Short mmCIF file of C-alpha atoms in Angstrom, two decimals:
data_model
loop_
_atom_site.label_atom_id
_atom_site.label_comp_id
_atom_site.label_asym_id
_atom_site.label_seq_id
_atom_site.Cartn_x
_atom_site.Cartn_y
_atom_site.Cartn_z
CA MET A 1 -30.37 -64.67 114.73
CA ASN A 2 -32.75 -67.25 115.89
CA ILE A 3 -31.87 -70.75 114.86
CA ARG A 4 -35.25 -72.29 115.56
CA ILE A 5 -36.94 -69.45 113.70
CA ALA A 6 -34.87 -70.42 110.68
CA CYS A 7 -35.87 -74.05 111.18
CA ALA A 8 -39.55 -73.16 111.00
CA ALA A 9 -39.04 -71.18 107.82
CA LEU A 10 -37.02 -73.93 106.19
CA MET A 11 -39.76 -76.44 106.89
CA ALA A 12 -42.29 -74.02 105.40
CA PHE A 13 -40.19 -73.73 102.25
CA GLY A 14 -39.77 -77.51 101.99
CA LEU A 15 -36.08 -77.35 101.22
CA ALA A 16 -33.84 -80.26 100.31
CA ALA A 17 -31.58 -82.21 102.63
CA CYS A 18 -28.88 -80.37 104.58
CA THR A 19 -25.97 -80.43 102.18
CA SER A 20 -24.56 -76.86 102.24
CA VAL A 21 -23.41 -76.89 105.88
CA PRO A 22 -20.86 -79.70 106.41
CA VAL A 23 -20.96 -81.74 109.59
CA ARG A 24 -18.07 -81.30 112.00
CA PRO A 25 -17.67 -83.04 115.37
CA PRO A 26 -17.86 -80.90 118.52
CA LEU A 27 -14.70 -79.73 120.23
CA GLN A 28 -13.49 -81.91 123.06
CA THR A 29 -14.36 -80.45 126.44
CA VAL A 30 -11.98 -80.95 129.34
CA ASP A 31 -12.05 -80.69 133.12
CA LEU A 32 -9.72 -77.79 133.80
CA ALA A 33 -7.66 -77.48 136.95
CA PRO A 34 -9.27 -75.12 139.52
CA ALA A 35 -7.02 -72.16 138.70
CA ALA A 36 -7.44 -72.62 134.94
CA LEU A 37 -11.20 -73.04 135.36
CA ALA A 38 -11.46 -69.84 137.39
CA ASP A 39 -9.48 -67.99 134.71
CA ALA A 40 -11.68 -69.41 131.91
CA GLN A 41 -14.85 -68.42 133.77
CA ALA A 42 -13.54 -64.90 134.36
CA ARG A 43 -12.60 -64.51 130.69
CA LEU A 44 -16.02 -65.80 129.63
CA ALA A 45 -17.80 -63.31 131.91
CA ALA A 46 -15.67 -60.45 130.58
CA ARG A 47 -16.28 -61.49 126.96
CA GLU A 48 -20.04 -61.80 127.55
CA ALA A 49 -20.10 -58.31 129.08
CA ALA A 50 -18.28 -56.95 126.04
CA VAL A 51 -20.73 -58.66 123.66
CA ARG A 52 -23.75 -57.32 125.55
CA ALA A 53 -22.26 -53.82 125.54
CA LEU A 54 -22.18 -53.73 121.73
CA PRO A 55 -25.10 -51.60 120.49
CA GLN A 56 -25.58 -53.83 117.45
CA LEU A 57 -24.54 -57.21 116.06
CA ALA A 58 -25.17 -58.57 112.59
CA PHE A 59 -24.12 -61.65 110.69
CA ASN A 60 -24.85 -63.58 107.52
CA GLY A 61 -24.20 -67.22 106.89
CA ARG A 62 -25.57 -70.68 106.18
CA VAL A 63 -27.90 -72.71 108.36
CA ALA A 64 -29.07 -76.32 108.17
CA MET A 65 -31.34 -78.26 110.47
CA SER A 66 -33.55 -81.27 110.96
CA ASN A 67 -36.34 -82.19 113.34
CA GLY A 68 -35.86 -85.96 113.27
CA ARG A 69 -38.04 -86.36 110.16
CA ASP A 70 -37.38 -83.46 107.78
CA GLY A 71 -34.45 -81.17 107.13
CA GLY A 72 -33.37 -78.19 105.09
CA SER A 73 -30.70 -75.57 104.52
CA GLY A 74 -30.51 -71.97 103.40
CA ARG A 75 -28.94 -68.54 103.78
CA ILE A 76 -29.60 -66.57 106.95
CA GLU A 77 -29.07 -62.93 107.91
CA TRP A 78 -29.49 -61.69 111.46
CA LEU A 79 -29.47 -58.18 112.91
CA GLN A 80 -29.72 -57.62 116.67
CA THR A 81 -29.99 -54.10 118.09
CA GLY A 82 -30.47 -54.23 121.82
CA GLY A 83 -33.67 -56.18 122.37
CA ASP A 84 -34.83 -55.71 118.76
CA TYR A 85 -34.12 -58.28 116.06
CA ARG A 86 -34.54 -58.87 112.36
CA VAL A 87 -34.02 -62.37 110.94
CA THR A 88 -34.17 -63.11 107.20
CA LEU A 89 -33.96 -66.57 105.67
CA SER A 90 -33.59 -67.23 101.93
CA ALA A 91 -34.24 -70.53 100.17
CA PRO A 92 -31.29 -71.54 97.91
CA VAL A 93 -33.36 -72.73 94.93
CA THR A 94 -36.60 -70.74 94.90
CA ARG A 95 -34.98 -67.58 96.33
CA GLN A 96 -38.02 -67.13 98.53
CA SER A 97 -37.33 -65.09 101.64
CA TRP A 98 -39.00 -65.01 105.02
CA GLN A 99 -38.51 -62.41 107.74
CA LEU A 100 -39.22 -62.01 111.43
CA GLN A 101 -38.72 -58.65 113.09
CA GLY A 102 -39.68 -57.26 116.45
CA GLY A 103 -38.61 -56.94 120.04
CA PRO A 104 -40.10 -56.57 123.52
CA GLN A 105 -43.06 -54.69 122.02
CA GLY A 106 -44.10 -57.61 119.78
CA ALA A 107 -43.19 -59.12 116.44
CA ARG A 108 -44.22 -59.44 112.80
CA ILE A 109 -43.65 -62.29 110.33
CA ASP A 110 -43.54 -61.61 106.59
CA GLY A 111 -43.22 -64.10 103.75
CA LEU A 112 -45.33 -67.02 105.00
CA ASP A 113 -48.48 -68.17 103.23
CA GLY A 114 -51.52 -66.11 104.24
CA GLY A 115 -49.74 -62.77 104.49
CA PRO A 116 -48.07 -60.92 107.39
CA ARG A 117 -48.81 -61.97 110.96
CA GLU A 118 -48.31 -59.86 114.06
CA GLY A 119 -48.54 -60.43 117.79
CA ALA A 120 -47.47 -58.98 121.13
CA ASP A 121 -46.13 -62.38 122.27
CA VAL A 122 -43.48 -63.51 119.79
CA ALA A 123 -43.36 -67.06 121.16
CA LEU A 124 -47.13 -67.46 120.76
CA LEU A 125 -47.06 -65.81 117.32
CA LEU A 126 -44.38 -68.17 116.06
CA ARG A 127 -46.03 -71.24 117.60
CA GLU A 128 -49.33 -70.43 115.90
CA ALA A 129 -47.69 -69.55 112.57
CA THR A 130 -45.16 -72.36 112.35
CA GLY A 131 -45.92 -74.95 115.03
CA PHE A 132 -42.49 -74.50 116.63
CA GLU A 133 -41.57 -73.48 120.17
CA ILE A 134 -38.89 -70.85 119.52
CA PRO A 135 -36.71 -69.29 122.29
CA VAL A 136 -36.09 -65.97 120.56
CA ALA A 137 -34.31 -64.09 123.35
CA ALA A 138 -32.10 -67.03 124.26
CA MET A 139 -30.95 -67.76 120.72
CA ALA A 140 -29.68 -64.22 120.22
CA ALA A 141 -27.31 -64.69 123.15
CA TRP A 142 -26.31 -68.26 122.25
CA ALA A 143 -25.44 -67.37 118.66
CA ALA A 144 -23.03 -64.71 119.93
CA GLY A 145 -21.38 -67.16 122.33
CA ALA A 146 -23.03 -65.93 125.51
CA ARG A 147 -25.30 -67.46 128.11
CA ALA A 148 -28.89 -66.29 127.87
CA ASP A 149 -30.49 -64.22 130.62
CA VAL A 150 -31.14 -66.56 133.54
CA THR A 151 -34.55 -64.94 134.10
CA VAL A 152 -35.53 -65.96 130.56
CA SER A 153 -33.94 -69.38 130.14
CA GLY A 154 -32.88 -70.53 133.58
CA PRO A 155 -29.37 -71.38 134.76
CA ALA A 156 -26.70 -72.47 132.30
CA GLU A 157 -23.88 -74.98 132.48
CA VAL A 158 -20.73 -74.32 130.48
CA ALA A 159 -17.71 -76.36 129.43
CA PHE A 160 -14.35 -75.27 128.04
CA ASP A 161 -11.73 -76.70 125.73
CA ALA A 162 -8.12 -77.31 126.75
CA GLY A 163 -7.25 -73.69 125.97
CA GLY A 164 -9.96 -72.33 128.23
CA ARG A 165 -12.28 -71.15 125.44
CA LEU A 166 -16.02 -71.74 125.67
CA ALA A 167 -16.86 -75.04 123.97
CA ARG A 168 -20.40 -75.78 125.16
CA VAL A 169 -23.45 -74.18 126.77
CA GLN A 170 -26.34 -76.22 128.16
CA GLN A 171 -29.42 -74.15 128.94
CA ASP A 172 -33.19 -74.54 128.74
CA GLY A 173 -32.82 -78.12 127.49
CA TRP A 174 -30.51 -77.11 124.60
CA THR A 175 -26.89 -78.11 124.10
CA ILE A 176 -24.95 -75.56 122.07
CA ASP A 177 -21.50 -76.65 120.87
CA TYR A 178 -19.04 -74.03 119.61
CA LEU A 179 -16.86 -75.60 116.93
CA GLU A 180 -14.93 -72.57 115.65
CA TRP A 181 -14.33 -69.00 116.68
CA GLN A 182 -12.86 -65.91 115.11
CA PRO A 183 -9.18 -65.32 115.92
CA ASP A 184 -8.55 -63.56 119.20
CA PRO A 185 -8.81 -59.80 118.58
CA ALA A 186 -6.25 -57.13 119.27
CA ALA A 187 -6.50 -55.26 122.56
CA GLY A 188 -9.48 -52.92 122.59
CA ALA A 189 -11.18 -54.52 119.58
CA ALA A 190 -14.61 -56.13 119.55
CA PRO A 191 -14.67 -59.60 121.18
CA ALA A 192 -14.18 -62.77 119.14
CA LEU A 193 -17.45 -64.35 118.01
CA PRO A 194 -18.39 -67.93 116.99
CA THR A 195 -18.21 -68.96 113.34
CA ARG A 196 -19.46 -72.59 113.61
CA ILE A 197 -22.18 -73.71 115.99
CA ASN A 198 -24.10 -76.94 116.49
CA ALA A 199 -27.24 -76.92 118.63
CA GLN A 200 -29.50 -79.76 119.70
CA ARG A 201 -32.55 -80.35 121.86
CA GLY A 202 -34.22 -83.72 121.49
CA ASP A 203 -34.69 -84.42 117.79
CA ALA A 204 -34.07 -80.79 116.79
CA ARG A 205 -30.58 -80.32 115.34
CA VAL A 206 -29.11 -77.14 113.91
CA ARG A 207 -25.81 -76.37 112.20
CA LEU A 208 -24.71 -72.79 111.59
CA ILE A 209 -21.73 -71.40 109.69
CA VAL A 210 -21.23 -67.65 110.02
CA ASP A 211 -19.60 -66.24 106.90
CA SER A 212 -19.23 -62.76 108.38
CA TRP A 213 -20.01 -61.05 111.68
CA THR A 214 -20.41 -57.28 111.79
CA PRO A 215 -20.12 -56.11 115.39
CA ALA A 216 -20.72 -52.41 115.79
CA ASP A 217 -18.28 -50.01 117.43
CA PRO A 218 -19.39 -49.78 121.09
CA THR A 219 -19.01 -45.98 120.92
CA ALA A 220 -21.18 -45.64 117.80
CA PRO A 221 -24.79 -44.34 118.05
CA ARG A 222 -27.43 -47.07 118.41
CA ALA A 223 -29.09 -47.92 115.12
CA THR A 224 -32.68 -48.97 114.51
CA PRO A 225 -33.15 -52.32 112.74
#
């Protein structure tokens, strides 16, 4: 799932104001005591490792965003298989759909005016096609409640709520607030994933509600998107 990818598509579709994803204030972050902070950091690292070990993650939900001037909302589906991704956005009224798929080898956009577009550099491809700077690799990690690879997006700062759960990530100029999570899973189950996320960098604002996550069984064969 790439939130800024969705933003570009929404602007292309010229959707109406963001009304399908209600606004909710961020969770309150707290300064934990040293022992509690160390425990929260250890649990975050373990959860991130479990997320990254999953061969596949998929979700569908609702996304809304604005860039300081325009805004829009729509349905979004995201499939991540290792470094490969497929993102589909659907307009609520026209039922138009737009799709980005690719990975380290390059990417392809379908559904925009002018026909399919392909390129080896996904960031350049999306900038030329939509005019947006889109951190594809980072957003996949952020959406799943993990810090992005430091070699891609630089160091990250994190903050926790009073219970020690991740409440905020600041990385590459973005602030990602986690408003709701799935319930804590049973022992041995897939890790809990976010269900409400707010993200902001400058005038760009994004709200995401995940209606359903589908994490794959870590022992299952890797699928191709």
